[in-house]
PDB file of C-alpha atoms in Angstrom:
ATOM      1  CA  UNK A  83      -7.516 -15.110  14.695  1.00  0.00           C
ATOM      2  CA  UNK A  84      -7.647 -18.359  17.000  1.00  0.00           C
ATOM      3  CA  UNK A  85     -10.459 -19.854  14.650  1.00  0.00           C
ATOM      4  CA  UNK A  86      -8.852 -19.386  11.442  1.00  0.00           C
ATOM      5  CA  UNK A  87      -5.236 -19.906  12.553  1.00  0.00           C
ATOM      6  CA  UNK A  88      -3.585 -16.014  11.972  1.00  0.00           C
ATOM      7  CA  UNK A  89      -0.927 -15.885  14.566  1.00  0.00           C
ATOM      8  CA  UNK A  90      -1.038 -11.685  14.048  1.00  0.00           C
ATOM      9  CA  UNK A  91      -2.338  -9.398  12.330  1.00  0.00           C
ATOM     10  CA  UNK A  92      -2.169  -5.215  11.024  1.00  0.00           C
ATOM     11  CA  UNK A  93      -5.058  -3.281  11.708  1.00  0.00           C
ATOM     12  CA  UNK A  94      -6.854  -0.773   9.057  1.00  0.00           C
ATOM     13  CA  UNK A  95      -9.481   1.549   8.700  1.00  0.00           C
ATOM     14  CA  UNK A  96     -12.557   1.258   7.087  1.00  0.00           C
ATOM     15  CA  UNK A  97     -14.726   4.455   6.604  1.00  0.00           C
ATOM     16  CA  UNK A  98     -11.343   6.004   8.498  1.00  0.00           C
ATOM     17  CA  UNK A  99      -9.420   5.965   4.604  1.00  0.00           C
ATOM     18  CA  UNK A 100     -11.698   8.805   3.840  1.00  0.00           C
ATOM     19  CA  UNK A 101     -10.570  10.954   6.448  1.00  0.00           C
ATOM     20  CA  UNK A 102      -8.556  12.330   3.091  1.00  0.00           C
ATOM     21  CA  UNK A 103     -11.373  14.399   2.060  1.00  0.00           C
ATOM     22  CA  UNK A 104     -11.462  16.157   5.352  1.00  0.00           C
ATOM     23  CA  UNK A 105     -10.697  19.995   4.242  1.00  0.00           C
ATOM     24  CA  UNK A 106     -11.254  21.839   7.571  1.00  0.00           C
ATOM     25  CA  UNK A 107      -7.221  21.688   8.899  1.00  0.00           C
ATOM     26  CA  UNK A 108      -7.614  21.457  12.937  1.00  0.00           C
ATOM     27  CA  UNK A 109     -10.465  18.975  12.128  1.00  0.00           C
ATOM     28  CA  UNK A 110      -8.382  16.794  10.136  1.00  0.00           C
ATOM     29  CA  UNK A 111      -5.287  16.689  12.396  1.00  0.00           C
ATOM     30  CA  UNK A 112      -7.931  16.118  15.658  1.00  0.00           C
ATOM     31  CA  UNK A 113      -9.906  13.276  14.007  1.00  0.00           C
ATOM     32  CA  UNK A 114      -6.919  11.015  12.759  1.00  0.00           C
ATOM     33  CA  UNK A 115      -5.134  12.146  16.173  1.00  0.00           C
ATOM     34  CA  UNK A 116      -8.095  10.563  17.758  1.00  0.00           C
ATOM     35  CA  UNK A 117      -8.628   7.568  15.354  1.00  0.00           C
ATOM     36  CA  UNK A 118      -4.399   7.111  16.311  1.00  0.00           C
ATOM     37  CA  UNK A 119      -5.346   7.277  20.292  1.00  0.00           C
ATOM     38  CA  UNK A 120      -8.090   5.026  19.827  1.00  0.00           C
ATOM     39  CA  UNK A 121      -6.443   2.258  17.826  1.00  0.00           C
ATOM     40  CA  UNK A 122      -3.666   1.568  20.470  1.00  0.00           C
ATOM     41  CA  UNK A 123      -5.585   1.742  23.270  1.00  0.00           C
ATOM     42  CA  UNK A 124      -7.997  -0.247  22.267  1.00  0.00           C
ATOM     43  CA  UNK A 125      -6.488  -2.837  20.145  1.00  0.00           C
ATOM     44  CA  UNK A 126      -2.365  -2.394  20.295  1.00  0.00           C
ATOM     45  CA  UNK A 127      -2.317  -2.397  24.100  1.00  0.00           C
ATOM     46  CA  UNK A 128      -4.737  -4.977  24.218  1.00  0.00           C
ATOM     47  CA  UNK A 129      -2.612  -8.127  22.808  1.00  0.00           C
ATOM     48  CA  UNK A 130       0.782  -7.967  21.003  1.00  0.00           C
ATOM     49  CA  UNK A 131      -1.107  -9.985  18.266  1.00  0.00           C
ATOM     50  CA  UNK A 132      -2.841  -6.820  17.067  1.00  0.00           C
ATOM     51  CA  UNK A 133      -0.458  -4.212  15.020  1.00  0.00           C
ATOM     52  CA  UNK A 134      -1.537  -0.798  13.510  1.00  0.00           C
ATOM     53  CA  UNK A 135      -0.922   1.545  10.967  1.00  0.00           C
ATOM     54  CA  UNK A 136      -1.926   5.505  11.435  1.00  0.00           C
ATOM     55  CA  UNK A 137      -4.369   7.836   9.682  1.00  0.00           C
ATOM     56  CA  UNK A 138      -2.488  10.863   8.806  1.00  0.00           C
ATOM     57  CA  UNK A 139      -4.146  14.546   8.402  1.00  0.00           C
ATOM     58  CA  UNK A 140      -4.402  15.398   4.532  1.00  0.00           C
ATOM     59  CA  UNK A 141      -0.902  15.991   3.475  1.00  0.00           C
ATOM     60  CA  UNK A 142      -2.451  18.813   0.957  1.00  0.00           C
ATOM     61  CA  UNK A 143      -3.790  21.067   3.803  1.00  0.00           C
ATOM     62  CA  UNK A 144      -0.506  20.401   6.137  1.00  0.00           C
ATOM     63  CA  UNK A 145       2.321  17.993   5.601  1.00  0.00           C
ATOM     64  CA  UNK A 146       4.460  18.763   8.155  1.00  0.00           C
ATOM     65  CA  UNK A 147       0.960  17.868  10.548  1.00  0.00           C
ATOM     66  CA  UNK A 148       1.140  14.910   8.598  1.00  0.00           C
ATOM     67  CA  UNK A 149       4.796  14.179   9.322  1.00  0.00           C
ATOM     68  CA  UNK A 150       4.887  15.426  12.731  1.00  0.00           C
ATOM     69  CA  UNK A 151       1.560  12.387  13.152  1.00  0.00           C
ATOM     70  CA  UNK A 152       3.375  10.079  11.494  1.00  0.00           C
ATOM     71  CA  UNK A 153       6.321  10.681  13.917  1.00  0.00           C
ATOM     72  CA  UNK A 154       4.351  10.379  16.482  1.00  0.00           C
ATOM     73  CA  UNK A 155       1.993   7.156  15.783  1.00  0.00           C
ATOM     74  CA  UNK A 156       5.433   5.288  15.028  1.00  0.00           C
ATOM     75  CA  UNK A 157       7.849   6.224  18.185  1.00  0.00           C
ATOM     76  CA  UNK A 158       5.363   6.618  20.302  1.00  0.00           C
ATOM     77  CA  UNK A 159       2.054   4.705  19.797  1.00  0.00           C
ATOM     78  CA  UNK A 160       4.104   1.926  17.878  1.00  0.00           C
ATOM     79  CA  UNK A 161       2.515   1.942  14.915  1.00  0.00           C
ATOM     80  CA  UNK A 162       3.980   0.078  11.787  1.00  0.00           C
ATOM     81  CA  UNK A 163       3.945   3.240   9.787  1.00  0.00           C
ATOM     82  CA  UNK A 164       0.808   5.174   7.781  1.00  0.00           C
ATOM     83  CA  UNK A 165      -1.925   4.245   6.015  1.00  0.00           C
ATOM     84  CA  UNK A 166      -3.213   6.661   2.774  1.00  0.00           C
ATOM     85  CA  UNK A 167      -5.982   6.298   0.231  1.00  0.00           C
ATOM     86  CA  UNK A 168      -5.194   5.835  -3.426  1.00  0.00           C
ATOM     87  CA  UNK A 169      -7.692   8.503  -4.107  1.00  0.00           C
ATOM     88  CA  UNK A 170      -8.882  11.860  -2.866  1.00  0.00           C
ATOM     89  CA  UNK A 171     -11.360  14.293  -3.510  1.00  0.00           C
ATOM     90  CA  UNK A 172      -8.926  17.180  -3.249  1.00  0.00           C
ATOM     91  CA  UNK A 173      -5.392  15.781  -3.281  1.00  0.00           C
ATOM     92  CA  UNK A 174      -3.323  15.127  -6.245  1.00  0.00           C
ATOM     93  CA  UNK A 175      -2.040  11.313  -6.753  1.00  0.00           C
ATOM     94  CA  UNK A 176       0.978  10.271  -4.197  1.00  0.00           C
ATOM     95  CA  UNK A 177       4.142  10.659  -6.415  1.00  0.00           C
ATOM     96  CA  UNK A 178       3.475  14.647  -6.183  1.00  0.00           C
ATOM     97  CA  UNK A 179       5.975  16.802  -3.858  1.00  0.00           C
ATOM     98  CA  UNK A 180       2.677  17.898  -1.879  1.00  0.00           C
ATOM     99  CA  UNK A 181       3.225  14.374   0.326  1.00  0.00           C
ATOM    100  CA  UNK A 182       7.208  14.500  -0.095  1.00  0.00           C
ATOM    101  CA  UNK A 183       7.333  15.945   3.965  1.00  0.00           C
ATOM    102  CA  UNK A 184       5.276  12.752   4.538  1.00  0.00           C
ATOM    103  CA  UNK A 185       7.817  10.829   2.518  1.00  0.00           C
ATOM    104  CA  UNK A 186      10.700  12.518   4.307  1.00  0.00           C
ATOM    105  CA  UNK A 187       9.458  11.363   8.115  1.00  0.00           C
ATOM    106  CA  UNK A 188       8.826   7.853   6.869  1.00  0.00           C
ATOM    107  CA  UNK A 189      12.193   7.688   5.273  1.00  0.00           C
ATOM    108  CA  UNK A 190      13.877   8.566   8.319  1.00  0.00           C
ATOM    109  CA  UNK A 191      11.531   6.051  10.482  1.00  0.00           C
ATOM    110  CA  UNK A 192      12.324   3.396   7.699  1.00  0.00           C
ATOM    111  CA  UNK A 193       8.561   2.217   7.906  1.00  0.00           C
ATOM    112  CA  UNK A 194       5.799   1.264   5.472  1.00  0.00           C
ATOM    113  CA  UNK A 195       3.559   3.118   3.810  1.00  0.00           C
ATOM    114  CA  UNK A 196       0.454   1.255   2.609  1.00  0.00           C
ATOM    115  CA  UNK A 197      -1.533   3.092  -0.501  1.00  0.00           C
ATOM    116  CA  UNK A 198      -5.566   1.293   0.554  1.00  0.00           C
ATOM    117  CA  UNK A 199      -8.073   1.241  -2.183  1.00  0.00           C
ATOM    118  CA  UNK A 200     -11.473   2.438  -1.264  1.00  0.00           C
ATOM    119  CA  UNK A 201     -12.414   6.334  -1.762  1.00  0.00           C
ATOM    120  CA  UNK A 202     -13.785   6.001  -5.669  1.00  0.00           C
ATOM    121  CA  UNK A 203     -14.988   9.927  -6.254  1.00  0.00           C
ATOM    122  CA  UNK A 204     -13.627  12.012  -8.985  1.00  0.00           C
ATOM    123  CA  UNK A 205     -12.341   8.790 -10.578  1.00  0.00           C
ATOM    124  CA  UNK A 206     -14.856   9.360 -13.371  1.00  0.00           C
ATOM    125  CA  UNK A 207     -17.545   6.725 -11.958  1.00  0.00           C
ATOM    126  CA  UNK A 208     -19.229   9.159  -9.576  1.00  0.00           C
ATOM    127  CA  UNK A 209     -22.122   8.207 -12.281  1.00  0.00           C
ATOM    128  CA  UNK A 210     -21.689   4.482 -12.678  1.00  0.00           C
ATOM    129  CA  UNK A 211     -24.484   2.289 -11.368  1.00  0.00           C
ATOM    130  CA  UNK A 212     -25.137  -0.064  -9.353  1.00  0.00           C
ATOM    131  CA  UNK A 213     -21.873   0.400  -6.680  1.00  0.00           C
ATOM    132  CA  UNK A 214     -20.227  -3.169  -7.264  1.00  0.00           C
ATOM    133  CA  UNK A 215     -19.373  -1.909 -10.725  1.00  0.00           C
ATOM    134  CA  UNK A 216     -17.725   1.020  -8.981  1.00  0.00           C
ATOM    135  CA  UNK A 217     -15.799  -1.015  -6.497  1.00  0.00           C
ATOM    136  CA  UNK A 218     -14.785  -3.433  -8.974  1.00  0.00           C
ATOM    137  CA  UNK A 219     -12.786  -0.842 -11.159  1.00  0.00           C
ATOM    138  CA  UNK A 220     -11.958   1.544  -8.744  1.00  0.00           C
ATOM    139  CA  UNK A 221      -9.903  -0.076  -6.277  1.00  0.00           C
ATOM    140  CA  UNK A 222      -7.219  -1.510  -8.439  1.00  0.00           C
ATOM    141  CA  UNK A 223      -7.674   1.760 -10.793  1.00  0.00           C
ATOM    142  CA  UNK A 224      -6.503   3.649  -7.725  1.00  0.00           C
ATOM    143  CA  UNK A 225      -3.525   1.551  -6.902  1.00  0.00           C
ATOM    144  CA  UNK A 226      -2.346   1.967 -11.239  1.00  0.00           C
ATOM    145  CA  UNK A 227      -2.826   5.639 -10.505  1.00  0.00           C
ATOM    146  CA  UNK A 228      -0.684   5.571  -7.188  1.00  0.00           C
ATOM    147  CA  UNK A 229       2.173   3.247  -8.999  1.00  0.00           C
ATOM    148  CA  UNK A 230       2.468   4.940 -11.927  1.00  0.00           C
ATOM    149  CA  UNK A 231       2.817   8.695  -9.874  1.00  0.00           C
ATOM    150  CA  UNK A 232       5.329   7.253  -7.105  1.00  0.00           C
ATOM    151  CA  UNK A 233       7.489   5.289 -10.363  1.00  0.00           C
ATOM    152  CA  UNK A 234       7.572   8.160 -12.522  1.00  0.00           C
ATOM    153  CA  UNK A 235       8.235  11.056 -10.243  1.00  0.00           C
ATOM    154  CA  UNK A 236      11.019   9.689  -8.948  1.00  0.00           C
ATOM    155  CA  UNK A 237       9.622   8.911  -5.719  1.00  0.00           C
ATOM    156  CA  UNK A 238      11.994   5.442  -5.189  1.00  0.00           C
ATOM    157  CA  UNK A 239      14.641   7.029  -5.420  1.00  0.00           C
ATOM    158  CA  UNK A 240      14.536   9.835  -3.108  1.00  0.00           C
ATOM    159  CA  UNK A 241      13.411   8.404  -0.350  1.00  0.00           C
ATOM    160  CA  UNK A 242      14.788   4.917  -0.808  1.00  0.00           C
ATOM    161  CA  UNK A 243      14.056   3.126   2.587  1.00  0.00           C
ATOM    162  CA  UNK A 244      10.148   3.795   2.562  1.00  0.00           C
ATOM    163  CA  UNK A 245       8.392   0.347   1.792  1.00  0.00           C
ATOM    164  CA  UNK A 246       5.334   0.918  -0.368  1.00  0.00           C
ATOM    165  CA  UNK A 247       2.583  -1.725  -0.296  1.00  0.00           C
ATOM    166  CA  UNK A 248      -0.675  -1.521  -2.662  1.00  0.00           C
ATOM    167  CA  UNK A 249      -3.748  -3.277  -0.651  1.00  0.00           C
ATOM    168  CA  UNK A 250      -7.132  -4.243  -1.997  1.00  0.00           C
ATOM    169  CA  UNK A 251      -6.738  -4.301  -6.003  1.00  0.00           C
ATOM    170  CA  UNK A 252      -5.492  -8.152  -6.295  1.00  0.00           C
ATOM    171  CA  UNK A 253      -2.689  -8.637  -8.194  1.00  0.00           C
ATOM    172  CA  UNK A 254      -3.678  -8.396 -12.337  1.00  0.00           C
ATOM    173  CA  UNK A 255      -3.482  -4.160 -12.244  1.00  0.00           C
ATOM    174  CA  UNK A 256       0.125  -4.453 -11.387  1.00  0.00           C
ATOM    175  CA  UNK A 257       0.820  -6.931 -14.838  1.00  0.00           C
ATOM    176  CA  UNK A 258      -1.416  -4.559 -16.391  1.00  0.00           C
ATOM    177  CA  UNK A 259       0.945  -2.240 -15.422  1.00  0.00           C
ATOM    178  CA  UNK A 260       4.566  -3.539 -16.109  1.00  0.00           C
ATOM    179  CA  UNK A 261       3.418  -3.571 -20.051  1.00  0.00           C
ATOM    180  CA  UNK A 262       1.580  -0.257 -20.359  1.00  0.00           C
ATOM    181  CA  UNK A 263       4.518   1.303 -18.596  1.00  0.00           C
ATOM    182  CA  UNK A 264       6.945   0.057 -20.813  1.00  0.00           C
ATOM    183  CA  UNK A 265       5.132   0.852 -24.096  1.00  0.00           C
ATOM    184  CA  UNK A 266       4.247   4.390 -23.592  1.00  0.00           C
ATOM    185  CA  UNK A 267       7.718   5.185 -21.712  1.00  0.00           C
ATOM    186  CA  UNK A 268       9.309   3.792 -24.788  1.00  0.00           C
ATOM    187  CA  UNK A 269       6.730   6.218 -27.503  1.00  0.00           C
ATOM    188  CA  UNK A 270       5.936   9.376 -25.221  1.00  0.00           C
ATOM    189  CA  UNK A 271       9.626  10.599 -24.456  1.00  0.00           C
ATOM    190  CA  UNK A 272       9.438  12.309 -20.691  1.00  0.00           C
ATOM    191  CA  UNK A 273      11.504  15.766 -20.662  1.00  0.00           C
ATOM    192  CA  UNK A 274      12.992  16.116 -16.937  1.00  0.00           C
ATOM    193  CA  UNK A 275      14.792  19.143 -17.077  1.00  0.00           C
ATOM    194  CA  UNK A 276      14.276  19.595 -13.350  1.00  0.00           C
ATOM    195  CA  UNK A 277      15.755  16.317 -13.357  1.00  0.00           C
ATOM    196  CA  UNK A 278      12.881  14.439 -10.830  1.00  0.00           C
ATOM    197  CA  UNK A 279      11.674  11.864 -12.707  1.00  0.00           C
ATOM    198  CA  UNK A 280      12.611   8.321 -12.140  1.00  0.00           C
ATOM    199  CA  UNK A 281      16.325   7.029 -13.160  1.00  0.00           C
ATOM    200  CA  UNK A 282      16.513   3.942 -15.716  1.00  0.00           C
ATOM    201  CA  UNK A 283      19.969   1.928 -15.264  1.00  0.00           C
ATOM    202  CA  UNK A 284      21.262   1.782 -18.567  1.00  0.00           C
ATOM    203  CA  UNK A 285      19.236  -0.637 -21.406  1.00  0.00           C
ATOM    204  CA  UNK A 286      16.522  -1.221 -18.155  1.00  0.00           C
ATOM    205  CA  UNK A 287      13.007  -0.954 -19.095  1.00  0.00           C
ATOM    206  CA  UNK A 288      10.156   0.647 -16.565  1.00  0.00           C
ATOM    207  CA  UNK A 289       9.517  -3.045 -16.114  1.00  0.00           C
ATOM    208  CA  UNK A 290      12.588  -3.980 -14.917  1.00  0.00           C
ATOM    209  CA  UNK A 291      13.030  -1.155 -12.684  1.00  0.00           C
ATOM    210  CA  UNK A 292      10.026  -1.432 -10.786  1.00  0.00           C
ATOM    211  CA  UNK A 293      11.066  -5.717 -10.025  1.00  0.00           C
ATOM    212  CA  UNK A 294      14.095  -3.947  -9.362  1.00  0.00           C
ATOM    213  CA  UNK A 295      12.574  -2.329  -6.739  1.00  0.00           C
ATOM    214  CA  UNK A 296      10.547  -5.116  -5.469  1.00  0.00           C
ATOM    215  CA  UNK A 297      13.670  -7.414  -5.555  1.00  0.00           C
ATOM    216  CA  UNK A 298      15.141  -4.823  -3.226  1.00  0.00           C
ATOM    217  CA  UNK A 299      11.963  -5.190  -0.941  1.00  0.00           C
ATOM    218  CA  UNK A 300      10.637  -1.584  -1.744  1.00  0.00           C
ATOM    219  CA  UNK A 301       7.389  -2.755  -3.482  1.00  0.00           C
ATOM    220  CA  UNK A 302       4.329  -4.818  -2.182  1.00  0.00           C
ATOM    221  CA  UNK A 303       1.088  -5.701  -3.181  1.00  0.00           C
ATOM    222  CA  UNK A 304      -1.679  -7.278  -1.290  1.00  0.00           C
ATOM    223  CA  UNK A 305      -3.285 -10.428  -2.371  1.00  0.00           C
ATOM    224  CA  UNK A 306      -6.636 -12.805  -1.795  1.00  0.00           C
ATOM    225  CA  UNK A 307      -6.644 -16.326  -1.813  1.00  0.00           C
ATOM    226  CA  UNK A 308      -8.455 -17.552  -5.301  1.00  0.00           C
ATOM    227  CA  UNK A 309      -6.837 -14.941  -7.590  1.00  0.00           C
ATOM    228  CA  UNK A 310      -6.524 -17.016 -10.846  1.00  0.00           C
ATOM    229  CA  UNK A 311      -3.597 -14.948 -11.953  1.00  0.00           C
ATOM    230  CA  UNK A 312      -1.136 -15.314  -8.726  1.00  0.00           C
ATOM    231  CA  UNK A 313       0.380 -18.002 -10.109  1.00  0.00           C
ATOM    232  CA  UNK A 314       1.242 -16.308 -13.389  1.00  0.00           C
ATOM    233  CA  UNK A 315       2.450 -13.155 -11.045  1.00  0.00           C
ATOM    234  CA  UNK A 316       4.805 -15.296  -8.996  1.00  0.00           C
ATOM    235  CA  UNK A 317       5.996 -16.563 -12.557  1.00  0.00           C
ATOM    236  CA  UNK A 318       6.691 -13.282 -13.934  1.00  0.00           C
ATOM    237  CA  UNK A 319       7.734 -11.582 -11.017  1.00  0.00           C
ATOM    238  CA  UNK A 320       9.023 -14.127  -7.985  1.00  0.00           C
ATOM    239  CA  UNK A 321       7.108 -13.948  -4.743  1.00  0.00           C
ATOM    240  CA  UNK A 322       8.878 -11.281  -2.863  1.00  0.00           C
ATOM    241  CA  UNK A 323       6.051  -8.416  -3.423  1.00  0.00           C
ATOM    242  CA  UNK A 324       2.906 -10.139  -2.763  1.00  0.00           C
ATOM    243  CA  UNK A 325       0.947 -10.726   0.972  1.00  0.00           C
ATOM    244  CA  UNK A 326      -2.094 -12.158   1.663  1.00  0.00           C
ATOM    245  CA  UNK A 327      -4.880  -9.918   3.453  1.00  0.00           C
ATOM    246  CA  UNK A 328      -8.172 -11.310   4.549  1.00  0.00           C
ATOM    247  CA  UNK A 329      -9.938  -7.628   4.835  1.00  0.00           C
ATOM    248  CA  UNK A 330     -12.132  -9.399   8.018  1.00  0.00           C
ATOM    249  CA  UNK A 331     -14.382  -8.747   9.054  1.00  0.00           C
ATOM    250  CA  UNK A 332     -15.389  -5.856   6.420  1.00  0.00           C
ATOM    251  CA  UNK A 333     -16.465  -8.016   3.510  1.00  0.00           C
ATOM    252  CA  UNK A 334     -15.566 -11.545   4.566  1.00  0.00           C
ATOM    253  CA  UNK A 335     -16.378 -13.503   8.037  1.00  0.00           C
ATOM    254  CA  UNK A 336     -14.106 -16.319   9.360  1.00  0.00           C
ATOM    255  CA  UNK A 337     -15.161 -18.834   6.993  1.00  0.00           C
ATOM    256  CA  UNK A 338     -14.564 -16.783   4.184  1.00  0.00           C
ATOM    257  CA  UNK A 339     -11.249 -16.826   5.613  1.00  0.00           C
ATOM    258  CA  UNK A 340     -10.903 -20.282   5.982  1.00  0.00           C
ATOM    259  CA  UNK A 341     -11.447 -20.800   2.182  1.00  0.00           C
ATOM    260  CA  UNK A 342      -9.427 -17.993   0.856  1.00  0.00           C
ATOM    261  CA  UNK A 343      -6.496 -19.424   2.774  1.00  0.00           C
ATOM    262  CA  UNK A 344      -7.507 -23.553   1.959  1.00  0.00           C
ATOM    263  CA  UNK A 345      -7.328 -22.040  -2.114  1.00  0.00           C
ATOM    264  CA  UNK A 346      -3.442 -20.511  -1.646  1.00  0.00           C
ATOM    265  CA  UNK A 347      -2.390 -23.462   0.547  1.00  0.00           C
ATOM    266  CA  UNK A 348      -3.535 -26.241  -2.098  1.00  0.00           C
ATOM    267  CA  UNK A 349      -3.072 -23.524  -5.197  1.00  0.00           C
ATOM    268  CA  UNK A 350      -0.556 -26.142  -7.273  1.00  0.00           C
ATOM    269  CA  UNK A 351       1.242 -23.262  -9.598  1.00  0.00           C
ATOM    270  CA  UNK A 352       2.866 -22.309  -6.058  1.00  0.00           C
ATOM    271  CA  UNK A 353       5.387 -24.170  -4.597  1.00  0.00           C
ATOM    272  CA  UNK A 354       6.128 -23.854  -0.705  1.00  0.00           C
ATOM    273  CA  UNK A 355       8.611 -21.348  -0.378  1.00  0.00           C
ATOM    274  CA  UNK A 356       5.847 -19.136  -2.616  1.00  0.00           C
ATOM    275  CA  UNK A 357       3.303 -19.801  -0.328  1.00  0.00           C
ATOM    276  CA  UNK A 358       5.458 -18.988   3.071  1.00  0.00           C
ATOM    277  CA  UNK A 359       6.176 -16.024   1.122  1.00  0.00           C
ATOM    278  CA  UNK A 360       2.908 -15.129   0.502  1.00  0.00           C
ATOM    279  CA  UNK A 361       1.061 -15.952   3.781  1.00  0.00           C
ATOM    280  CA  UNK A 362       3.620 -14.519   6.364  1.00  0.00           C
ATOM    281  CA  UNK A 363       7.376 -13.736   4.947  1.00  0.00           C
ATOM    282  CA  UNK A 364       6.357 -10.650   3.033  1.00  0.00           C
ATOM    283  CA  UNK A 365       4.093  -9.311   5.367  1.00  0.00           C
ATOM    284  CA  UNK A 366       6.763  -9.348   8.127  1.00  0.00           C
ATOM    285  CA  UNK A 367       8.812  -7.333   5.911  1.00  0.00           C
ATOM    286  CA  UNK A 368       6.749  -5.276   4.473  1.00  0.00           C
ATOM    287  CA  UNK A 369       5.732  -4.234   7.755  1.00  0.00           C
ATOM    288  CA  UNK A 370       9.101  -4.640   9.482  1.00  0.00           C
ATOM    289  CA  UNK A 371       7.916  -6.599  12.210  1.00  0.00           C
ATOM    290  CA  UNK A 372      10.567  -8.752  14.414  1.00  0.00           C
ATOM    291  CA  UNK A 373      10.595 -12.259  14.495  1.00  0.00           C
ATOM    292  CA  UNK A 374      10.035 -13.987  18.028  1.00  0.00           C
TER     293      UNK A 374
END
């Protein structure tokens, strides 16, 4: 952090998104429980430059586990909120009730929930070869997935203090998907007699609700420094939603670092209240941490 100027920083997993696929229940609940454990004592207590956010127990085999974790990594470990993959072996995508216990807890905690890219099977690529093809499509596939269940099912609305974030796709999948949404909500006519789909204000588009929703600082999605299309975002969208994320040291070192930040910083389609924005602002939000 000293080296490449970060003041602080939130802590993820790596191999520990794919706790998800773990089907045995007390296994599940014992190894994010542990992960949890080991993550403040060893970082969070540490320095109050290091933040975290939990592993939760597959919401499929027990939400309230999942809740009751949640619960605890927040009030009591002082975690920012959760953590969950995009994609799971077993679990349908996030917008489904199966996670809405999950949903409930962080509603009432009024913390984040960040959707991480990074467990690709069943995605229809279990095949594809070599693995950077794999990682190129799946990650930001995951996140369109994740979007489109949490818009559509009504998700925003029913638990309307949870801050979503959408990490490690860039930001072109979520332009990709303010047009498809629109055009197929407008030709494939949704019947909700159950009435728990999302809620259009009258003439708004998918479009518009969803920067709606990120105007109202309910949506956010991570960024890297060189994307060629951030400017274009900020354009279409304003610079409330996106947050820079380095992902050290899993695929970059410090001087990777160093450059993605130099490229934002001296990125002329941005102007300085974009780039505050985009290197700290957001991520304070998003995260709800308090200012010093």
């Amino acid at each position: 952090l000293d080296e490449v100027g970060i003041e602080a920083t939130v802590l993820y997993p790596t191999a520990g998104v794919a706790s998800a696929n773990i089907v045995n229940p007390d296994w599940a609940i014992d190894a994010t429980r542990a992960y949890n454990d080991w993550l403040h004592e060893t970082y969070l207590q540490h320095s109050p430059r290091f933040r975290g956010l939990a592993l939760l127990p597959q919401a499929l085999i027990d939400p309230r586990a999942a809740a009751d974790e949640l619960r605890r990594a927040v009030t009591k470990l002082g975690m920012c909120g959760a953590v969950m993959p995009s994609n799971s072996l077993h679990a349908p995508p996030l917008g489904t009730p199966t996670y809405f216990p999950v949903y409930q807890a962080a509603n009432e905690l009024d913390c984040c929930v960040a959707i991480h890219g990074g467990v690709h099977g069943n995605m229809g690529m279990d095949g594809l070869d070599p693995y950077a093809a794999v990682h190129a499509i799946g990650h930001p596939l995951g996140q369109m997935i994740s979007l489109a269940s949490l818009v559509f099912n009504g998700v925003l609305e029913r638990f309307p203090k949870i801050r979503f974030g959408f990490l490690e796709g860039g930001v072109a999948w979520f332009l990709f998907c303010l047009e498809r949404f629109d055009r197929s909500y407008n030709t494939h006519v949704m019947r909700d007699l159950r009435g728990s789909y999302l809620k259009l204000q009258p003439g708004e588009k998918v479009s518009d609700y969803i920067i709606r929703h990120v105007k109202a600082r309910r949506l956010f999605v991570g960024c890297e420094g060189g994307e060629p299309l951030i400017g274009k975002a900020v354009q279409m969208i304003g610079n409330e939603p996106f947050m820079y994320s380095s992902d050290f040291p899993h695929e970059v070192n410090a001087a990777t670092c160093k450059k993605e930040l130099a490229e934002l910083i001296e990125n002329g389609e941005l102007s300085q209240a974009d780039k505050d924005a985009i290197l700290y602002k957001n991520a304070i939000q998003f995260y709800g941490i308090r200012e010093k």
